Short mmCIF file of C-alpha atoms in Angstrom, two decimals:
data_model
loop_
_atom_site.label_atom_id
_atom_site.label_comp_id
_atom_site.label_asym_id
_atom_site.label_seq_id
_atom_site.Cartn_x
_atom_site.Cartn_y
_atom_site.Cartn_z
CA MET A 988 -75.06 -174.57 -16.68
CA LYS A 989 -73.36 -176.29 -19.44
CA ARG A 990 -75.22 -176.68 -22.80
CA GLN A 991 -74.83 -180.34 -24.24
CA PRO A 992 -73.50 -180.27 -27.68
CA GLY A 993 -75.05 -181.74 -30.91
CA ARG A 994 -78.63 -181.73 -29.80
CA MET A 995 -81.61 -180.46 -31.46
CA GLN A 996 -83.91 -179.01 -28.93
CA ASN A 997 -87.34 -180.78 -28.31
CA LEU A 998 -89.79 -178.60 -30.23
CA ASN A 999 -92.50 -178.87 -27.72
CA ASP A 1000 -90.52 -177.56 -25.05
CA VAL A 1001 -89.50 -174.56 -27.43
CA TYR A 1002 -93.43 -174.13 -27.96
CA TYR A 1003 -94.15 -174.41 -24.43
CA PHE A 1004 -91.27 -171.46 -23.85
CA THR A 1005 -92.58 -169.05 -26.23
CA GLU A 1006 -96.49 -169.54 -24.99
CA VAL A 1007 -95.07 -168.69 -21.50
CA ILE A 1008 -93.53 -165.66 -22.62
CA ALA A 1009 -96.59 -164.62 -24.78
CA HIS A 1010 -98.97 -164.95 -22.02
CA GLY A 1011 -96.49 -163.41 -19.57
CA GLY A 1012 -96.21 -166.50 -17.21
CA PHE A 1013 -96.67 -170.02 -16.24
CA ALA A 1014 -100.18 -169.73 -14.84
CA ALA A 1015 -101.62 -168.02 -17.84
CA ALA A 1016 -100.06 -170.14 -20.46
CA GLY A 1017 -100.97 -173.17 -18.55
CA ARG A 1018 -104.85 -172.19 -18.73
CA ALA A 1019 -104.57 -171.29 -22.44
CA LEU A 1020 -102.84 -174.44 -23.28
CA ARG A 1021 -104.69 -176.64 -20.44
CA VAL A 1022 -101.32 -177.76 -19.04
CA PRO A 1023 -100.57 -177.98 -15.91
CA LYS A 1024 -98.16 -174.82 -14.45
CA SER A 1025 -95.88 -177.51 -12.86
CA LYS A 1026 -95.34 -179.39 -16.11
CA LEU A 1027 -94.59 -176.21 -18.05
CA SER A 1028 -92.06 -175.18 -15.27
CA ARG A 1029 -90.32 -178.46 -15.57
CA ARG A 1030 -89.98 -178.65 -19.02
CA ILE A 1031 -88.73 -175.00 -19.51
CA ALA A 1032 -86.26 -176.12 -16.67
CA GLU A 1033 -85.12 -178.77 -18.74
CA LEU A 1034 -84.80 -176.71 -21.82
CA GLU A 1035 -82.78 -174.17 -19.64
CA ALA A 1036 -80.43 -177.11 -18.64
CA ARG A 1037 -79.96 -178.35 -21.96
CA LEU A 1038 -78.95 -174.98 -23.48
CA GLY A 1039 -76.83 -174.18 -20.36
CA VAL A 1040 -78.46 -170.87 -19.84
CA ARG A 1041 -81.32 -169.10 -17.80
CA LEU A 1042 -84.19 -167.92 -19.85
CA ILE A 1043 -86.62 -166.91 -17.27
CA GLU A 1044 -85.84 -165.24 -13.92
CA ARG A 1045 -88.63 -166.74 -11.80
CA THR A 1046 -89.54 -166.47 -8.00
CA SER A 1047 -92.66 -166.83 -6.08
CA ARG A 1048 -93.36 -163.23 -6.68
CA ARG A 1049 -91.66 -162.34 -10.01
CA PHE A 1050 -91.48 -163.29 -13.40
CA ARG A 1051 -88.77 -161.85 -15.90
CA ILE A 1052 -87.42 -163.00 -19.27
CA THR A 1053 -83.78 -162.55 -19.41
CA GLU A 1054 -81.70 -160.90 -22.12
CA ILE A 1055 -80.62 -164.00 -23.76
CA GLY A 1056 -84.00 -165.14 -23.14
CA GLN A 1057 -85.69 -162.39 -25.29
CA SER A 1058 -83.14 -163.28 -27.95
CA PHE A 1059 -83.87 -166.85 -27.66
CA TYR A 1060 -87.79 -166.25 -27.70
CA GLU A 1061 -87.55 -163.89 -31.07
CA HIS A 1062 -85.65 -166.54 -32.77
CA CYS A 1063 -87.86 -169.49 -31.39
CA ARG A 1064 -91.02 -167.47 -32.50
CA SER A 1065 -89.79 -167.12 -36.11
CA ALA A 1066 -89.22 -170.63 -36.37
CA LEU A 1067 -92.47 -171.76 -35.16
CA THR A 1068 -94.05 -169.65 -37.36
CA ALA A 1069 -91.99 -171.15 -40.26
CA VAL A 1070 -93.38 -174.58 -39.04
CA GLU A 1071 -96.98 -173.58 -39.08
CA ARG A 1072 -96.49 -172.12 -42.77
CA ALA A 1073 -95.24 -175.49 -43.44
CA GLU A 1074 -98.02 -177.14 -41.89
CA ALA A 1075 -100.34 -174.53 -43.90
CA VAL A 1076 -98.98 -175.37 -47.19
CA VAL A 1077 -99.83 -179.19 -46.61
CA ALA A 1078 -103.44 -178.25 -45.60
CA ALA A 1079 -104.00 -175.99 -48.66
CA SER A 1080 -103.39 -178.85 -50.68
CA GLN A 1081 -106.08 -180.75 -49.23
CA SER A 1082 -110.02 -180.57 -49.10
CA GLU A 1083 -112.27 -177.73 -48.55
CA PRO A 1084 -111.72 -174.85 -46.37
CA ARG A 1085 -112.47 -176.11 -42.77
CA GLY A 1086 -111.57 -174.83 -39.09
CA LEU A 1087 -111.84 -171.69 -37.34
CA VAL A 1088 -110.84 -168.34 -38.58
CA ARG A 1089 -110.22 -165.33 -35.77
CA PHE A 1090 -110.74 -162.16 -37.09
CA SER A 1091 -110.00 -158.86 -35.48
CA CYS A 1092 -112.28 -155.77 -36.40
CA PRO A 1093 -112.96 -152.37 -35.44
CA THR A 1094 -116.34 -152.11 -33.41
CA GLY A 1095 -117.13 -149.49 -36.20
CA LEU A 1096 -116.71 -152.01 -38.97
CA VAL A 1097 -118.28 -154.72 -37.56
CA GLU A 1098 -121.76 -153.57 -39.16
CA VAL A 1099 -119.98 -153.49 -42.81
CA VAL A 1100 -118.70 -157.09 -42.18
CA MET A 1101 -121.72 -158.87 -41.03
CA PRO A 1102 -124.00 -158.39 -43.92
CA GLY A 1103 -121.57 -160.70 -45.93
CA LEU A 1104 -121.10 -163.18 -43.07
CA PRO A 1105 -124.15 -165.70 -43.80
CA ASP A 1106 -122.99 -165.91 -47.65
CA PHE A 1107 -119.56 -166.75 -46.36
CA LEU A 1108 -120.76 -169.38 -43.83
CA ARG A 1109 -123.12 -170.90 -46.44
CA LEU A 1110 -120.29 -171.30 -49.02
CA TYR A 1111 -118.08 -172.61 -46.64
CA PRO A 1112 -119.96 -175.01 -44.18
CA ARG A 1113 -117.20 -176.48 -42.44
CA VAL A 1114 -115.51 -173.03 -41.31
CA SER A 1115 -116.29 -171.07 -38.37
CA VAL A 1116 -115.85 -167.41 -37.91
CA GLN A 1117 -114.98 -165.87 -34.57
CA ILE A 1118 -114.75 -161.70 -34.82
CA VAL A 1119 -112.85 -160.26 -32.36
CA ALA A 1120 -114.44 -156.50 -32.00
CA ILE A 1121 -111.67 -154.45 -30.47
CA ASP A 1122 -110.33 -150.83 -31.46
CA ARG A 1123 -106.87 -151.39 -30.13
CA PRO A 1124 -104.22 -152.66 -32.48
CA VAL A 1125 -103.78 -156.54 -31.80
CA ASP A 1126 -100.45 -158.36 -31.75
CA LEU A 1127 -101.54 -161.20 -34.26
CA ILE A 1128 -99.17 -163.92 -33.17
CA ALA A 1129 -99.43 -163.30 -29.37
CA GLU A 1130 -103.21 -163.24 -29.76
CA ARG A 1131 -103.56 -165.88 -32.40
CA ILE A 1132 -105.37 -163.64 -34.63
CA ASP A 1133 -105.42 -164.81 -38.10
CA VAL A 1134 -106.71 -161.73 -39.99
CA ALA A 1135 -107.13 -158.16 -38.41
CA LEU A 1136 -108.93 -155.55 -40.39
CA ARG A 1137 -107.48 -151.96 -39.69
CA VAL A 1138 -107.94 -148.28 -40.67
CA ARG A 1139 -105.03 -145.91 -40.53
CA LEU A 1140 -103.77 -142.82 -42.13
CA LYS A 1141 -100.76 -144.85 -43.35
CA LEU A 1142 -99.99 -148.56 -43.49
CA ASP A 1143 -97.96 -150.26 -40.66
CA THR A 1144 -94.35 -151.14 -41.48
CA ASP A 1145 -93.90 -154.24 -39.67
CA ALA A 1146 -91.86 -156.56 -41.96
CA ALA A 1147 -93.52 -159.64 -40.41
CA LEU A 1148 -97.11 -158.61 -41.38
CA THR A 1149 -98.53 -158.54 -44.94
CA MET A 1150 -100.97 -155.98 -45.82
CA ARG A 1151 -103.86 -155.70 -48.25
CA THR A 1152 -105.45 -152.48 -48.95
CA LEU A 1153 -109.24 -152.53 -49.89
CA ALA A 1154 -110.75 -149.05 -49.62
CA LYS A 1155 -110.56 -145.38 -48.09
CA SER A 1156 -112.63 -144.36 -45.15
CA ARG A 1157 -113.49 -140.72 -44.33
CA ARG A 1158 -115.18 -139.19 -41.15
CA ILE A 1159 -117.23 -136.25 -42.29
CA LEU A 1160 -119.20 -133.91 -39.81
CA LEU A 1161 -123.05 -134.53 -39.44
CA ALA A 1162 -125.85 -133.32 -37.46
CA SER A 1163 -129.66 -133.42 -37.43
CA PRO A 1164 -131.41 -130.96 -39.99
CA ALA A 1165 -132.56 -129.15 -36.69
CA VAL A 1166 -129.36 -128.62 -35.40
CA ALA A 1167 -127.82 -127.94 -38.74
CA ASN A 1168 -130.58 -125.03 -39.39
CA ALA A 1169 -129.36 -123.39 -36.11
CA LEU A 1170 -125.77 -123.27 -36.97
CA PRO A 1171 -123.78 -119.86 -38.14
CA GLU A 1172 -124.06 -118.98 -41.78
CA SER A 1173 -120.30 -117.96 -41.81
CA GLY A 1174 -119.36 -121.55 -42.20
CA ASP A 1175 -116.27 -120.85 -40.11
CA ILE A 1176 -115.02 -124.18 -38.77
CA ALA A 1177 -113.42 -122.03 -35.77
CA ALA A 1178 -116.99 -121.57 -34.66
CA LEU A 1179 -117.45 -125.36 -34.05
CA ALA A 1180 -115.38 -125.12 -30.91
CA ALA A 1181 -118.52 -123.36 -29.33
CA LEU A 1182 -121.02 -125.71 -30.66
CA PRO A 1183 -122.67 -128.86 -29.11
CA THR A 1184 -120.56 -132.09 -30.14
CA LEU A 1185 -120.57 -135.56 -29.79
CA SER A 1186 -117.26 -137.42 -29.50
CA THR A 1187 -115.82 -141.18 -29.60
CA SER A 1188 -113.25 -139.84 -27.26
CA ASP A 1189 -112.95 -141.71 -23.72
CA SER A 1190 -110.79 -139.47 -22.03
CA LEU A 1191 -111.40 -136.76 -19.50
CA GLY A 1192 -111.49 -133.13 -20.59
CA PRO A 1193 -111.69 -131.50 -23.94
CA ALA A 1194 -111.79 -133.84 -27.38
CA ILE A 1195 -109.41 -132.64 -30.40
CA TRP A 1196 -110.56 -133.32 -34.03
CA ARG A 1197 -108.00 -132.97 -36.63
CA LEU A 1198 -109.81 -131.87 -39.58
CA GLU A 1199 -108.65 -131.33 -43.40
CA GLY A 1200 -109.97 -128.48 -45.55
CA ALA A 1201 -110.78 -128.75 -49.26
CA ASP A 1202 -107.54 -126.74 -50.16
CA GLY A 1203 -105.52 -129.17 -47.72
CA GLU A 1204 -105.11 -127.07 -44.92
CA ILE A 1205 -105.17 -128.77 -41.31
CA ARG A 1206 -106.99 -127.60 -38.53
CA SER A 1207 -107.07 -128.94 -34.88
CA VAL A 1208 -110.37 -128.05 -33.38
CA THR A 1209 -110.77 -128.44 -29.51
CA HIS A 1210 -114.27 -128.96 -28.20
CA GLU A 1211 -116.09 -130.07 -25.09
CA PRO A 1212 -118.43 -132.78 -26.25
CA ARG A 1213 -122.00 -133.00 -24.69
CA PHE A 1214 -121.79 -136.93 -24.92
CA SER A 1215 -118.95 -138.98 -25.77
CA CYS A 1216 -118.98 -142.69 -26.64
CA ALA A 1217 -116.26 -145.25 -28.53
CA ASP A 1218 -119.36 -146.82 -30.26
CA PHE A 1219 -120.24 -145.05 -33.87
CA THR A 1220 -123.67 -146.54 -33.88
CA SER A 1221 -124.39 -144.88 -30.50
CA LEU A 1222 -123.14 -141.76 -31.62
CA ARG A 1223 -124.82 -142.02 -34.70
CA GLU A 1224 -128.42 -142.17 -33.11
CA ALA A 1225 -127.31 -139.38 -30.63
CA ALA A 1226 -126.69 -137.45 -33.90
CA ILE A 1227 -130.03 -138.05 -35.45
CA ALA A 1228 -131.77 -137.15 -32.11
CA GLY A 1229 -130.46 -133.73 -32.19
CA LEU A 1230 -127.78 -133.65 -29.29
CA GLY A 1231 -125.20 -132.13 -31.23
CA ILE A 1232 -122.57 -132.63 -34.22
CA ALA A 1233 -120.65 -135.62 -34.89
CA LEU A 1234 -117.52 -136.54 -36.80
CA LEU A 1235 -118.52 -140.07 -38.42
CA PRO A 1236 -117.23 -142.59 -40.62
CA ASP A 1237 -118.98 -142.34 -44.17
CA HIS A 1238 -119.75 -146.17 -44.28
CA ASN A 1239 -121.68 -145.60 -40.83
CA CYS A 1240 -124.10 -142.93 -41.97
CA ALA A 1241 -124.83 -143.65 -45.47
CA GLU A 1242 -128.47 -144.78 -44.83
CA ALA A 1243 -129.07 -142.01 -42.34
CA LEU A 1244 -128.05 -139.34 -44.78
CA GLN A 1245 -129.96 -140.89 -47.60
CA ALA A 1246 -133.12 -140.69 -45.46
CA GLY A 1247 -132.74 -137.04 -44.54
CA HIS A 1248 -132.18 -137.98 -40.72
CA LEU A 1249 -128.67 -136.36 -40.96
CA VAL A 1250 -127.07 -133.79 -42.84
CA ARG A 1251 -123.36 -132.68 -43.64
CA VAL A 1252 -122.35 -129.58 -41.83
CA PHE A 1253 -119.06 -127.58 -42.72
CA PRO A 1254 -119.02 -129.45 -45.62
CA ASN A 1255 -115.63 -128.36 -46.88
CA TRP A 1256 -113.97 -130.01 -43.67
CA GLN A 1257 -113.46 -133.79 -43.05
CA ALA A 1258 -110.90 -135.78 -40.99
CA PRO A 1259 -107.59 -137.00 -43.21
CA GLU A 1260 -108.82 -140.02 -45.19
CA GLY A 1261 -107.87 -143.75 -43.60
CA LEU A 1262 -106.82 -146.96 -45.55
CA VAL A 1263 -109.07 -149.89 -44.89
CA HIS A 1264 -106.78 -152.51 -45.01
CA LEU A 1265 -106.55 -156.22 -43.97
CA VAL A 1266 -102.98 -157.61 -42.05
CA PHE A 1267 -102.05 -161.04 -41.69
CA THR A 1268 -98.76 -162.83 -41.11
CA THR A 1269 -97.73 -164.38 -44.34
CA ARG A 1270 -98.75 -164.28 -48.27
CA THR A 1271 -97.92 -168.15 -48.71
CA GLY A 1272 -98.96 -171.08 -46.81
CA LEU A 1273 -102.05 -169.50 -45.35
CA PRO A 1274 -104.81 -172.06 -43.96
CA PRO A 1275 -107.55 -172.48 -46.65
CA GLN A 1276 -110.15 -171.25 -44.36
CA VAL A 1277 -108.23 -168.16 -43.66
CA ARG A 1278 -107.32 -167.36 -47.42
CA ALA A 1279 -111.17 -167.91 -48.41
CA TRP A 1280 -112.00 -165.34 -45.71
CA ILE A 1281 -109.40 -162.74 -46.65
CA ASP A 1282 -110.68 -163.18 -50.36
CA HIS A 1283 -114.29 -162.82 -49.28
CA LEU A 1284 -113.50 -159.42 -47.24
CA ALA A 1285 -111.42 -158.38 -50.40
CA VAL A 1286 -114.55 -158.69 -52.80
CA ARG A 1287 -116.70 -157.22 -49.98
CA LEU A 1288 -114.91 -154.12 -48.79
CA ARG A 1289 -114.15 -153.03 -52.54
CA ASN A 1290 -117.64 -152.42 -52.93
CA THR A 1291 -117.41 -148.48 -53.38
CA ALA A 1292 -120.77 -148.08 -52.54
CA ILE A 1293 -119.93 -149.04 -48.69
CA PHE A 1294 -117.08 -146.24 -48.42
CA THR A 1295 -118.46 -143.59 -50.74
CA VAL A 1296 -121.88 -141.66 -49.84
CA SER A 1297 -123.71 -139.01 -51.80
CA LEU A 1298 -123.28 -135.78 -50.27
#
């Protein structure tokens, strides 16, 4: 194929191409865009003809982006992001926030976010919020996420993302008073491996807790949990029921601690602190509804009462 010189590419075709790559195929992109698969295939074939290169190798059984196609995709995605930012600048100068905010949130933090949601929606009646409750890291661009809430030991280093640190979160060892009263008096953390435990791990076999002592010492404790579940609320209820010792985020157990349903065990040990932070793709040109949601979360999650419990 020979490129036709001196012509700017049709941005619609560039957009179709990036969506096909982001969704991993013509059929998936067609469903997401509500565009016939045949139209997408034809438009990308025309794009390839104008460029004079093959961007995607495709047969009835195979779909693979070429090396030059991958490079072209990365540049196109950057260009389309710049276009979105330019449009967002215009939107920001217009009227009140409106439209959808797609927000990714770890399942264990949904109950922290939810109490502030009604006030936000009352304040901005033309805004809708969709919470994507998921514990894996999301690709903000490919999955069309406006803002992600994350908890990490250190911040991401992706230059394409903007971070806004809000708070610190701890995981502490907890049990019901009955379980706590039956623990060995020595307080040696090594004893934990032989005690009944509850874990968020969904892997087969033993679980490992990485714990930090009051003097900064790090220990990895391997244990066989009696009950495992990725949902913190279920784990908290299992601990309250006396099924074993759990390693839970402080924000998840504050009320149970204050009510005496749970007590802290091995108090000199806890998981390393995690940084609670927001992640989004740009500082400037954010749509008004996204900026409003970020500001709302920043105010709510910086409330020290949420992430600091009396121990």
